mmCIF file of C-alpha atoms in Angstrom:
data_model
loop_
_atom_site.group_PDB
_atom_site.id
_atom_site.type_symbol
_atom_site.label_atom_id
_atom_site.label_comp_id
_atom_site.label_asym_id
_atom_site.label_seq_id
_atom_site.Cartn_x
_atom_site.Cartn_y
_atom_site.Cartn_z
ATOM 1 C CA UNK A 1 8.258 28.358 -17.593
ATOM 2 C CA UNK A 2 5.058 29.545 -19.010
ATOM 3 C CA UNK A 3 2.880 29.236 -15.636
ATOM 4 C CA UNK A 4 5.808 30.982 -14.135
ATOM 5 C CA UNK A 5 5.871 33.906 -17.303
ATOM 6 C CA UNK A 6 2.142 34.281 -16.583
ATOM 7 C CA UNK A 7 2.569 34.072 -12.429
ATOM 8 C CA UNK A 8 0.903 31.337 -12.011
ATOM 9 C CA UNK A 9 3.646 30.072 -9.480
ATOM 10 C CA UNK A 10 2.451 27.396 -7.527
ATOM 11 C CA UNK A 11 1.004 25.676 -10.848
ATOM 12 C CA UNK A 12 5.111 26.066 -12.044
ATOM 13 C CA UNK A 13 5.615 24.552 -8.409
ATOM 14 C CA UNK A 14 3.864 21.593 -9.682
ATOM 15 C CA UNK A 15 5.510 21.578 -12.887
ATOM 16 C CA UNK A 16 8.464 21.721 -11.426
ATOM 17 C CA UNK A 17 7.809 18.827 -8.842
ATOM 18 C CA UNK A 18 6.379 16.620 -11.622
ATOM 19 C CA UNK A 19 9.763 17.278 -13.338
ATOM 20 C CA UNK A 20 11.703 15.726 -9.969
ATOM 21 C CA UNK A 21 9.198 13.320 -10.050
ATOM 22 C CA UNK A 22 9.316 12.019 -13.225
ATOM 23 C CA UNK A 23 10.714 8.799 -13.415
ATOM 24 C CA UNK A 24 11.933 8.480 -17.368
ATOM 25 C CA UNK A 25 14.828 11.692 -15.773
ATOM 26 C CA UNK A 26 15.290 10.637 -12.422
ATOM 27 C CA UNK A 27 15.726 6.421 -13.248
ATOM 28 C CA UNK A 28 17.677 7.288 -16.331
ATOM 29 C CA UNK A 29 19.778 8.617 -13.632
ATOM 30 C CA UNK A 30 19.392 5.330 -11.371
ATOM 31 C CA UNK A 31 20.693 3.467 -14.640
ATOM 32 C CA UNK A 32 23.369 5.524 -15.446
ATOM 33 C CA UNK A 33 24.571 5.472 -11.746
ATOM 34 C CA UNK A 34 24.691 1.195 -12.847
ATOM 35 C CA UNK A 35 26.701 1.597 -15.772
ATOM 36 C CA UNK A 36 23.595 0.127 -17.349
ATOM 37 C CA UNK A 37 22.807 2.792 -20.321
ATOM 38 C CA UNK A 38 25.905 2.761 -22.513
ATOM 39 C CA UNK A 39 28.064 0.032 -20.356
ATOM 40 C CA UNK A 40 30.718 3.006 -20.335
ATOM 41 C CA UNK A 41 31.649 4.005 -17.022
ATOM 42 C CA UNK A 42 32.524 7.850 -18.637
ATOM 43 C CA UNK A 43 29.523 8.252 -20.509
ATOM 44 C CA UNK A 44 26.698 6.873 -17.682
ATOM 45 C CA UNK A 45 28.944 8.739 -15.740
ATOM 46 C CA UNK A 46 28.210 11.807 -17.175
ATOM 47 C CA UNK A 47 24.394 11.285 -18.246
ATOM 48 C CA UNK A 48 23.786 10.625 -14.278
ATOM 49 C CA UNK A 49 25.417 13.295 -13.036
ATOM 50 C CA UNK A 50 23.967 15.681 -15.442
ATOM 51 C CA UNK A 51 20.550 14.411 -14.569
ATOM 52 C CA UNK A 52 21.225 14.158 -10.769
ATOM 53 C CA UNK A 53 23.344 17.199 -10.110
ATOM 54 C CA UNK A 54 22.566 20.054 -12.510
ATOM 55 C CA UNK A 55 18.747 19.143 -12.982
ATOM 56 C CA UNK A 56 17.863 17.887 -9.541
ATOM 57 C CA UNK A 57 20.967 19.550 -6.957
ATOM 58 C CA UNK A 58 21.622 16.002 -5.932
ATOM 59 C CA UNK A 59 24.850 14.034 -5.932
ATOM 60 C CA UNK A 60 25.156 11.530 -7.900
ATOM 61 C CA UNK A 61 28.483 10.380 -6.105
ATOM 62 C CA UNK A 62 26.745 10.276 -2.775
ATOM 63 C CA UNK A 63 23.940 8.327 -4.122
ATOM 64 C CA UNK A 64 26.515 5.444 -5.798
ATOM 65 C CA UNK A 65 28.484 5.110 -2.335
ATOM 66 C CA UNK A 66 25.240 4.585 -0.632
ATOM 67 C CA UNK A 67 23.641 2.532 -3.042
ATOM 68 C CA UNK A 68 26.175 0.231 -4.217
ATOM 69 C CA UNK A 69 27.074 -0.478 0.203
ATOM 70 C CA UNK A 70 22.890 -1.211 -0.003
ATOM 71 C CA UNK A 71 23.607 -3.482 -2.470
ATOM 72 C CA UNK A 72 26.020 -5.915 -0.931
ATOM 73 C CA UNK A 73 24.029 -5.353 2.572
ATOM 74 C CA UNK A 74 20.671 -4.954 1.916
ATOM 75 C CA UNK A 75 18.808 -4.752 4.898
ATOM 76 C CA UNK A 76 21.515 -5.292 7.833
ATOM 77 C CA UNK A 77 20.372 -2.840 10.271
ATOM 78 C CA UNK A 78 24.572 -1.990 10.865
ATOM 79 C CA UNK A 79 25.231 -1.827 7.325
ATOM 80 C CA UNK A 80 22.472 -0.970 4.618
ATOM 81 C CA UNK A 81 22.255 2.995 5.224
ATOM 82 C CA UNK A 82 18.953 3.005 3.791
ATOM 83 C CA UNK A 83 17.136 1.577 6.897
ATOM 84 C CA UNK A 84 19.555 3.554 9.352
ATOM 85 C CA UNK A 85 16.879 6.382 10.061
ATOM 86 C CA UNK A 86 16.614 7.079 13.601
ATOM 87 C CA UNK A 87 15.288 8.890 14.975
ATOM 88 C CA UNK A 88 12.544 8.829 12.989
ATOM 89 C CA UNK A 89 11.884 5.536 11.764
ATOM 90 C CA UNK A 90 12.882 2.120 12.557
ATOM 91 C CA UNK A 91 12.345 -1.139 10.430
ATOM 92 C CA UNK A 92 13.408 -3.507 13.524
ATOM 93 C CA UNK A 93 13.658 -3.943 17.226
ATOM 94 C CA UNK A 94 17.514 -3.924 16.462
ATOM 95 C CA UNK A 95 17.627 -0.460 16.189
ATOM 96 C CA UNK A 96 16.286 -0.299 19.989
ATOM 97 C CA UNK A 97 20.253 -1.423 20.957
ATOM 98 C CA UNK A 98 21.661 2.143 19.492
ATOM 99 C CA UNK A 99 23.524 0.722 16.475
ATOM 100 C CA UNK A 100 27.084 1.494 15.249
ATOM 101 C CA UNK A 101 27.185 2.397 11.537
ATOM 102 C CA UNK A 102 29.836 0.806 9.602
ATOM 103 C CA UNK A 103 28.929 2.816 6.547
ATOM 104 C CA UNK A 104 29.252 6.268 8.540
ATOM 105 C CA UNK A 105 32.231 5.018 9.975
ATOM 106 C CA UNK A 106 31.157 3.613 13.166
ATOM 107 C CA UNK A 107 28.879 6.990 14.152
ATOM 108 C CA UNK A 108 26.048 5.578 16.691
ATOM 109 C CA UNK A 109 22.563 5.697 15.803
ATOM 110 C CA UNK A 110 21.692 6.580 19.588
ATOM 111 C CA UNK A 111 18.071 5.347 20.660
ATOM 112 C CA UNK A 112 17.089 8.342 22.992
ATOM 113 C CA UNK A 113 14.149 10.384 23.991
ATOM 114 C CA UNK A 114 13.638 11.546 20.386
ATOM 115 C CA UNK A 115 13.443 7.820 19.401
ATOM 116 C CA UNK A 116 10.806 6.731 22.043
ATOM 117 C CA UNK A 117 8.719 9.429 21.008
ATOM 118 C CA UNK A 118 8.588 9.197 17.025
ATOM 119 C CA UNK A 119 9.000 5.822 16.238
ATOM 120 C CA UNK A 120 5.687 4.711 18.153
ATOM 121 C CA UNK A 121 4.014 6.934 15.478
ATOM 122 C CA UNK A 122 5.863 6.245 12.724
ATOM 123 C CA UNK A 123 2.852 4.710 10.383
ATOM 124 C CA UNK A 124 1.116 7.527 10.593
ATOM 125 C CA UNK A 125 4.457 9.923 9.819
ATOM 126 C CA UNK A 126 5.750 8.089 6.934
ATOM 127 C CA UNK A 127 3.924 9.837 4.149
ATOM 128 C CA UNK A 128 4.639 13.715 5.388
ATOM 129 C CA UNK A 129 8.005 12.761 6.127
ATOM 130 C CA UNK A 130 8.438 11.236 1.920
ATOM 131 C CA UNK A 131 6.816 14.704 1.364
ATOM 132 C CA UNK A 132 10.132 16.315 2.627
ATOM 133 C CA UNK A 133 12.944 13.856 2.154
ATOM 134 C CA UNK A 134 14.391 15.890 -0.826
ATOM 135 C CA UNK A 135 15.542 18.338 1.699
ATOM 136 C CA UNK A 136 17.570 15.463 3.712
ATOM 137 C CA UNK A 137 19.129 14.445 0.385
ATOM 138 C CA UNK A 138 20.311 18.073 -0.584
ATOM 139 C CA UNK A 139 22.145 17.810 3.135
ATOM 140 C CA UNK A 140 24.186 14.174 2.329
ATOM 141 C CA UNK A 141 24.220 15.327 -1.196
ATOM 142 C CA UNK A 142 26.772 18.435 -0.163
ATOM 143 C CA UNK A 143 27.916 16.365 3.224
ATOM 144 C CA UNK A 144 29.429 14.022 0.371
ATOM 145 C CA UNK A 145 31.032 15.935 -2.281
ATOM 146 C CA UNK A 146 32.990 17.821 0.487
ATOM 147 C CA UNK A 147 33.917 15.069 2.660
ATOM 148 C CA UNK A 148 37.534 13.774 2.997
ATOM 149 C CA UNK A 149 35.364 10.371 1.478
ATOM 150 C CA UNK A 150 34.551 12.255 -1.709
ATOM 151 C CA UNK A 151 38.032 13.273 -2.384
ATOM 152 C CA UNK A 152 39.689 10.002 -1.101
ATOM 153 C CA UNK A 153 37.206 8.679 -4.230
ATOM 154 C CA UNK A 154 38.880 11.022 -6.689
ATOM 155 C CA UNK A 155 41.698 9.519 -6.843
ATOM 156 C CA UNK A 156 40.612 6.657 -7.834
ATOM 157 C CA UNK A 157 42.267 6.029 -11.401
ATOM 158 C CA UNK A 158 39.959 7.811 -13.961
ATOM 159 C CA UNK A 159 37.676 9.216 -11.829
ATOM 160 C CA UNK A 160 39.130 12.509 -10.607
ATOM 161 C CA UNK A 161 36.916 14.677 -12.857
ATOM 162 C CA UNK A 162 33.641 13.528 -10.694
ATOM 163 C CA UNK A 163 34.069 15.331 -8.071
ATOM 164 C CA UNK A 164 34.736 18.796 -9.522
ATOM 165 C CA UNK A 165 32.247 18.318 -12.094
ATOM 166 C CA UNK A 166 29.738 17.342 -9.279
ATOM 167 C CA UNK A 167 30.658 20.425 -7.060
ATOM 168 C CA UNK A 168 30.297 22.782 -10.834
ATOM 169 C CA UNK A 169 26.771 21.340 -11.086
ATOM 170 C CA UNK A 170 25.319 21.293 -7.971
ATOM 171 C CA UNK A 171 26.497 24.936 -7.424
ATOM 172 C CA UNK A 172 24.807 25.765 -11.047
ATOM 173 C CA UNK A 173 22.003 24.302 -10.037
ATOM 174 C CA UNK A 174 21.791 26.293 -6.474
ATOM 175 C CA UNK A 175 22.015 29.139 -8.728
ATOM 176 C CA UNK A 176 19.520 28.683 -11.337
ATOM 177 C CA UNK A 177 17.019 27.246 -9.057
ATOM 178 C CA UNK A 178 17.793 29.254 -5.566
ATOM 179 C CA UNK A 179 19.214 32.462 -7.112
ATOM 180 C CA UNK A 180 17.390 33.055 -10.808
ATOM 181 C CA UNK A 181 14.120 31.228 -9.559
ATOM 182 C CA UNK A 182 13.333 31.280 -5.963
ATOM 183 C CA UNK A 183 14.805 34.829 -5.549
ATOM 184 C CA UNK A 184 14.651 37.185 -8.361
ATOM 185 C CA UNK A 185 11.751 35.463 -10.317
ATOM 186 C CA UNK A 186 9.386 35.099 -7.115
ATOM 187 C CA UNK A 187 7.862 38.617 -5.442
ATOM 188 C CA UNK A 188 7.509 37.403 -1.756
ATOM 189 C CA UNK A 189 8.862 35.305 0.708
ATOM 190 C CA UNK A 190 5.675 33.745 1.196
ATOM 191 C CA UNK A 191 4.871 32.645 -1.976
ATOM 192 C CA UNK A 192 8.890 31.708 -2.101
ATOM 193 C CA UNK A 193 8.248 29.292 0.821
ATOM 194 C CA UNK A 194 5.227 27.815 -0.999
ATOM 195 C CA UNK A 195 6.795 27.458 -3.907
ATOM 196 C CA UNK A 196 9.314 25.220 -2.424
ATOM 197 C CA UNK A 197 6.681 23.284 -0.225
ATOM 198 C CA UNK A 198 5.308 22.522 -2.875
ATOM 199 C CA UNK A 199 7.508 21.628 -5.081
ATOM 200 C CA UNK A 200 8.781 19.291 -3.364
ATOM 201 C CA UNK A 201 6.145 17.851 -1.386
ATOM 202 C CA UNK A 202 4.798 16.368 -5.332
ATOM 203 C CA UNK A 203 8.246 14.325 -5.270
ATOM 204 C CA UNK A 204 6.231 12.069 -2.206
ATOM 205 C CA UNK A 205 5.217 9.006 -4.423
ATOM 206 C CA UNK A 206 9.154 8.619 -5.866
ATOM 207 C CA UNK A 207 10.517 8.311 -2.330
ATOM 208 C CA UNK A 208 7.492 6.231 -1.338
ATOM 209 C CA UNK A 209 8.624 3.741 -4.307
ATOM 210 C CA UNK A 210 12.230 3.674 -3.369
ATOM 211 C CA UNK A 211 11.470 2.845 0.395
ATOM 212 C CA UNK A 212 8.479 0.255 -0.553
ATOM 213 C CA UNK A 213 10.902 -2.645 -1.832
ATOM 214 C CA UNK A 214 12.790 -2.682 1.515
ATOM 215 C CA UNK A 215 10.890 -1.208 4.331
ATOM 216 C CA UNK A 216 8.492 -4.480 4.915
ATOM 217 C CA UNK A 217 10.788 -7.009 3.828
ATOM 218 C CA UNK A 218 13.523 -9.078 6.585
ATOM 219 C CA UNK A 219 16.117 -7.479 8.436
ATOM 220 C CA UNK A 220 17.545 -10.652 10.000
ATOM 221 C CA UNK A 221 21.387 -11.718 9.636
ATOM 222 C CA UNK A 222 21.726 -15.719 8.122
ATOM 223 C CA UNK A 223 25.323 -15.648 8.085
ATOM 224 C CA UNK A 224 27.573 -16.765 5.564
ATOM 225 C CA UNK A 225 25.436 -19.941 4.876
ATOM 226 C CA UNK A 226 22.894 -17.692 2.480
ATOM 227 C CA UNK A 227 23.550 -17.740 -0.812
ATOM 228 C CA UNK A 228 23.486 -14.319 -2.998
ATOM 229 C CA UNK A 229 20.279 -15.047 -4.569
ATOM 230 C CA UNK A 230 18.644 -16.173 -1.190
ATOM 231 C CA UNK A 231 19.772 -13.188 1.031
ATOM 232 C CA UNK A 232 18.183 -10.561 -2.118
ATOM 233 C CA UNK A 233 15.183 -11.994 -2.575
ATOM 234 C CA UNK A 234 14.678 -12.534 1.132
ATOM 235 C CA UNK A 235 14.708 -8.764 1.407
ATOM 236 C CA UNK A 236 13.362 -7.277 -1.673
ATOM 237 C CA UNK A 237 9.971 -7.310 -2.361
ATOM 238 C CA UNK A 238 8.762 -6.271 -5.985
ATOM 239 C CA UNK A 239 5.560 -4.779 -6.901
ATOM 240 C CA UNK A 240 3.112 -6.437 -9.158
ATOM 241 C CA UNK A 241 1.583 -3.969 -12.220
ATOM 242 C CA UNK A 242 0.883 -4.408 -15.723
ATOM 243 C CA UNK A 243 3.487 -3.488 -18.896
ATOM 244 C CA UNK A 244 1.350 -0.198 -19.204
ATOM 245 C CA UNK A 245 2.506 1.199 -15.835
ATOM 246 C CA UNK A 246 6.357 0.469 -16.104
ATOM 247 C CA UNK A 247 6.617 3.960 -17.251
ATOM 248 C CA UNK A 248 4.821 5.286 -14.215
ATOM 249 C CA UNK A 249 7.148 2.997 -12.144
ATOM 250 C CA UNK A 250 10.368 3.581 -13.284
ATOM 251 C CA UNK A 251 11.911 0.091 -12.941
ATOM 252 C CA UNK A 252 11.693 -0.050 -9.098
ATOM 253 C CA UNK A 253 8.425 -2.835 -9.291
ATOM 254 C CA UNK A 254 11.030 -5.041 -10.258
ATOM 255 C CA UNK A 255 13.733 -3.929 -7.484
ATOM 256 C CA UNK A 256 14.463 -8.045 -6.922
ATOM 257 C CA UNK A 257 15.404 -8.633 -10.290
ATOM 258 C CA UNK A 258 17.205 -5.339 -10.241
ATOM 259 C CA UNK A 259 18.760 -6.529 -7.408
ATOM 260 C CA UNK A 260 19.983 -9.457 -8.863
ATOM 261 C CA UNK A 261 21.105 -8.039 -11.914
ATOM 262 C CA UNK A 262 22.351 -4.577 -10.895
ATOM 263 C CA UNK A 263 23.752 -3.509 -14.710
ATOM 264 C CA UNK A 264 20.708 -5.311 -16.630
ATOM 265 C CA UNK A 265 19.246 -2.424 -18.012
ATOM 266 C CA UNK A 266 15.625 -1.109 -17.351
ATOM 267 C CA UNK A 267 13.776 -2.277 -20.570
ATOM 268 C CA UNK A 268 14.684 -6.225 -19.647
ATOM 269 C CA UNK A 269 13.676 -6.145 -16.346
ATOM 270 C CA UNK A 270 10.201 -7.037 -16.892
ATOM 271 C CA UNK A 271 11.605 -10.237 -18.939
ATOM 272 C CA UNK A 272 14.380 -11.528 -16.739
ATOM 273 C CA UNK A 273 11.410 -11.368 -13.964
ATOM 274 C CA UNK A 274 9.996 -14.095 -16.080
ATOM 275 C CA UNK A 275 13.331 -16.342 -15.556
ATOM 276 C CA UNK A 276 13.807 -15.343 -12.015
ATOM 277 C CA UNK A 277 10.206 -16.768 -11.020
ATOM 278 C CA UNK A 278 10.881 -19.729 -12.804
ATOM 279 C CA UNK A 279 14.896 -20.086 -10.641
ATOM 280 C CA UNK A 280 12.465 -19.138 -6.877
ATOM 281 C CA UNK A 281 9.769 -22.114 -8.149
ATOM 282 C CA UNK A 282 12.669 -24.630 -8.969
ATOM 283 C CA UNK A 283 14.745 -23.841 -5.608
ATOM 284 C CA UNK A 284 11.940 -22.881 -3.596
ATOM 285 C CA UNK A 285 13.165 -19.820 -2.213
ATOM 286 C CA UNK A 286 10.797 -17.500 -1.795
ATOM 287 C CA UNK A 287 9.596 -14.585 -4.487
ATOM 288 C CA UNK A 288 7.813 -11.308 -2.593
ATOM 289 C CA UNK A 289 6.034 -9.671 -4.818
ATOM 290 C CA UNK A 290 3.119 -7.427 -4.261
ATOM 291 C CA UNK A 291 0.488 -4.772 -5.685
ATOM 292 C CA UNK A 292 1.192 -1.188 -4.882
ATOM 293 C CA UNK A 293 -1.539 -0.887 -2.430
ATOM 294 C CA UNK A 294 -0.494 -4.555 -0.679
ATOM 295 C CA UNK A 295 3.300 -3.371 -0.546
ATOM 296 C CA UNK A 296 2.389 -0.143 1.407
ATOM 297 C CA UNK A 297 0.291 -1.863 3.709
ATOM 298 C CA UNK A 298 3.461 -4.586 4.264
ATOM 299 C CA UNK A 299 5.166 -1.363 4.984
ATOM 300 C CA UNK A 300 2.487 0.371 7.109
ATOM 301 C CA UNK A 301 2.478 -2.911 9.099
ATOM 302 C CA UNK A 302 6.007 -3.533 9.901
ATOM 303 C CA UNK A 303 6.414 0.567 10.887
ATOM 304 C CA UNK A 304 3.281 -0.368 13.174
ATOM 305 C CA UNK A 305 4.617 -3.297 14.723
ATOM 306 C CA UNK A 306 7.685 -1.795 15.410
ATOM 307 C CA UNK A 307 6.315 1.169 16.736
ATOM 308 C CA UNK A 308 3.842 -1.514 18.873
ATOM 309 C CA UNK A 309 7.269 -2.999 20.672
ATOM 310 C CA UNK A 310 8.715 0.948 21.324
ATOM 311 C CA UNK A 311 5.252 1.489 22.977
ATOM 312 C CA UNK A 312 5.019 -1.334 24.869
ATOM 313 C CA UNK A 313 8.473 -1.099 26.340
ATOM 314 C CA UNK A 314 7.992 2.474 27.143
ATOM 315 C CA UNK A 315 4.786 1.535 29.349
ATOM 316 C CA UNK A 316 6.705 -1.518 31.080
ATOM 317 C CA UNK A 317 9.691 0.766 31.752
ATOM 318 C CA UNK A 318 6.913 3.101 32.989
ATOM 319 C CA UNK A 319 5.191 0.683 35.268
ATOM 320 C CA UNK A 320 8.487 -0.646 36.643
ATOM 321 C CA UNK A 321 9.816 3.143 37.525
ATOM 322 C CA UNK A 322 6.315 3.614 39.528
ATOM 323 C CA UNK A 323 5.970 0.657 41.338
ATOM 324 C CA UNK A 324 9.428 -0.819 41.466
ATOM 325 C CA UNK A 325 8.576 -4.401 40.048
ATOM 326 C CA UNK A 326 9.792 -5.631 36.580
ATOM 327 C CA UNK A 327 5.915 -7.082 36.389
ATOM 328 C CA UNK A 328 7.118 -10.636 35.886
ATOM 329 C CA UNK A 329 5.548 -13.864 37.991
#
C-alpha cells in the first residue's frame, strides 16, 4: 500500500506477488483445507476459505475436490487431475493414448496437433508456464463454484454455507483487487497489464513446489496388490532442506509424509519424517527424497524424456508418411 500511495506500482506488484507467494498464508490455507489447524471442519473451513477466496480469488472448494481425488489417486494418469495437463505437458507416454478423465467426468484429454507440438518442448516451457498458472486456477476456481458439482456439494449436511460464502468472497475479492486496484488506483492500461504480469509471474517458485513432489516420480498402475503406504511413497518424492528453510517451504518438502498423514498438522511433519524413514528402512520400500535443485532436475528429466518419445514418434510417423515403410527389418 505504501509503494502503491507513492506510485511506485510495479514495486506494489511485487509486494503483492510476495503476498500470493508467501507460504505461512497460502499453506495455512493448504492446512485448513485438511482439517489440520483446529480439527473443526467449520472453523478450518472458514480460515481456508478466507485465505483462499477473499485474499487470493481462489476457491477453496475447487481446490479440496481436486486435492482430496489426488490423494486417493496420486499419479494415475486417468485419475489424479494434477498430471492431466495436455496439451501442454505430459508426465507419461500414457497420455499419448488421449485419456478419459474420470475426475472431469469422462471429458477426453485428446492428443492432437497442439500436443505433438508442445510437449516435445516441454522442459524448456515449464518455468514460464508456473509463471502464469494463477490465471488457469482463477478459470477452475469460478468453473467450480458454479458448476452443477459445486451445488450438488452443498447439500451435503452442514456444508451449504460454502458455497455462497465462496461465491461472496471471490466476487469481493474481484472487486477490491480488479475494480479498487487494477482500475481506479492504476493510470494506464499499460502499466495495468504490468502490474498483473508481474504480480503474478513472482507466484512461479509456489507452483514450482507444488508440481516438484509429483512431476518426476511413477505414474505406473500396481493394482490392488500395493499397499497404501507403498503406492504414496512410490509417487511422492520429498525434498531434503534444513529446519531453517521449513518456513520458506511451507510443508510441501515433506509432501510423502504429508501424504501419509493428510490431517497431521504442518509443525510435526518434520518429526513424523523421522518415523517414516525408519517404517521405508524396516520394509524396504523405497523413500524419494531429494534437494531442491536434484528434484527439479528429476522433473526436468522426466518432461525431457517424455518429450524425447513425442519427438521420436513424430519423426517415425514422418518417415513412414514419405516413404511408405514402417522402418522395421
Amino acid at each position: 500500500m505504501v509503494a502503491l500511495h507513492y506510485e511506485w506500482y510495479l514495486t506494489s506488484a511485487v509486494f503483492l506477488g510476495l503476498f500470493w507467494l508467501q507460504h505461512q498464508i497460502m499453506f495455512t490455507a493448504h492446512d485448513g483445507g485438511h482439517t489440520a489447524i483446529t480439527h473443526n471442519f467449520v472453523i478450518d473451513s472458514l480460515i481456508a476459505i478466507f485465505i483462499a477466496d477473499f485474499c487470493c480469488g481462489l476457491s477453496m472448494g475447487w481446490w479440496k475436490s481436486s486435492h482430496n481425488v489426488h490423494h486417493l489417486v496420486t499419479n494415475q494418469p486417468e485419475h489424479d487431475p494434477d498430471i492431466q495437463n495436455v496439451p501442454l505437458f505430459a508426465t507419461c507416454p500414457s497420455f499419448f493414448k488421449s485419456i478419459r478423465s474420470t475426475y472431469y467426468n469422462g471429458f477426453v484429454f485428446v492428443w492432437d496437433a497442439a500436443a505433438d507440438f508442445l510437449v516435445p518442448y516441454q522442459k524448456y516451457t515449464y518455468y514460464p508456464v508456473m509463471g502464469i498458472a494463477r490465471f488457469n486456477l482463477y478459470l477452475l476456481s469460478w468453473l467450480h463454484v458454479l458448476s452443477r458439482k459445486s451445488r450438488d456439494l452443498s447439500n451435503s449436511p452442514g456444508a451449504a454455507w460454502i458455497r455462497p460464502t465462496e461465491i461472496t468472497f471471490m466476487a469481493c475479492y474481484w472487486f477490491l483487487f480488479g475494480y479498487c486496484l487494477l482500475w481506479r488506483a492504476l493510470p494506464t492500461w499499460t502499466i495495468r497489464v504490468a502490474f498483473v504480469l508481474v504480480s503474478h509471474i513472482i507466484t512461479m517458485p509456489l507452483h514450482v513446489q507444488i508440481t516438484l513432489s509429483h512431476w518426476g516420480m511413477s505414474t505406473a498402475e500396481l493394482g490392488e496388490s500395493e499397499s497404501f503406504p507403498q503406492r504414496q511413497l512410490r509417487t511422492t518424492m520429498d525434498v531434503d532442506c534444513p529446519a531453517w528453510l521449513d518456513f520458506i517451504h511451507g510443508g510441501l518438502q515433506f509432501q510423502a509424509v504429508h501424504h501419509l498423514f493428510p490431517r497431521l498438522p504442518r509443525h510435526n511433519l518434520r518429526k513424523a519424517q523421522v518415523h517414516v524413514r525408519e517404517f521405508c528402512r524396516q520394509t524396504g520400500i523405497p523413500y524419494a527424497i531429494l534437494s531442491f535443485a536434484d528434484g527439479n532436475k528429476k522433473v526436468l528429466g522426466r518432461l525431457d524424456e517424455v518429450g524425447e518419445q513425442v519427438a521420436h514418434l513424430l519423426a517415425c510417423q514422418k518417415h513412414m508418411a514419405e516413404t511408405g515403410e514402417s522402418g522395421l527389418a
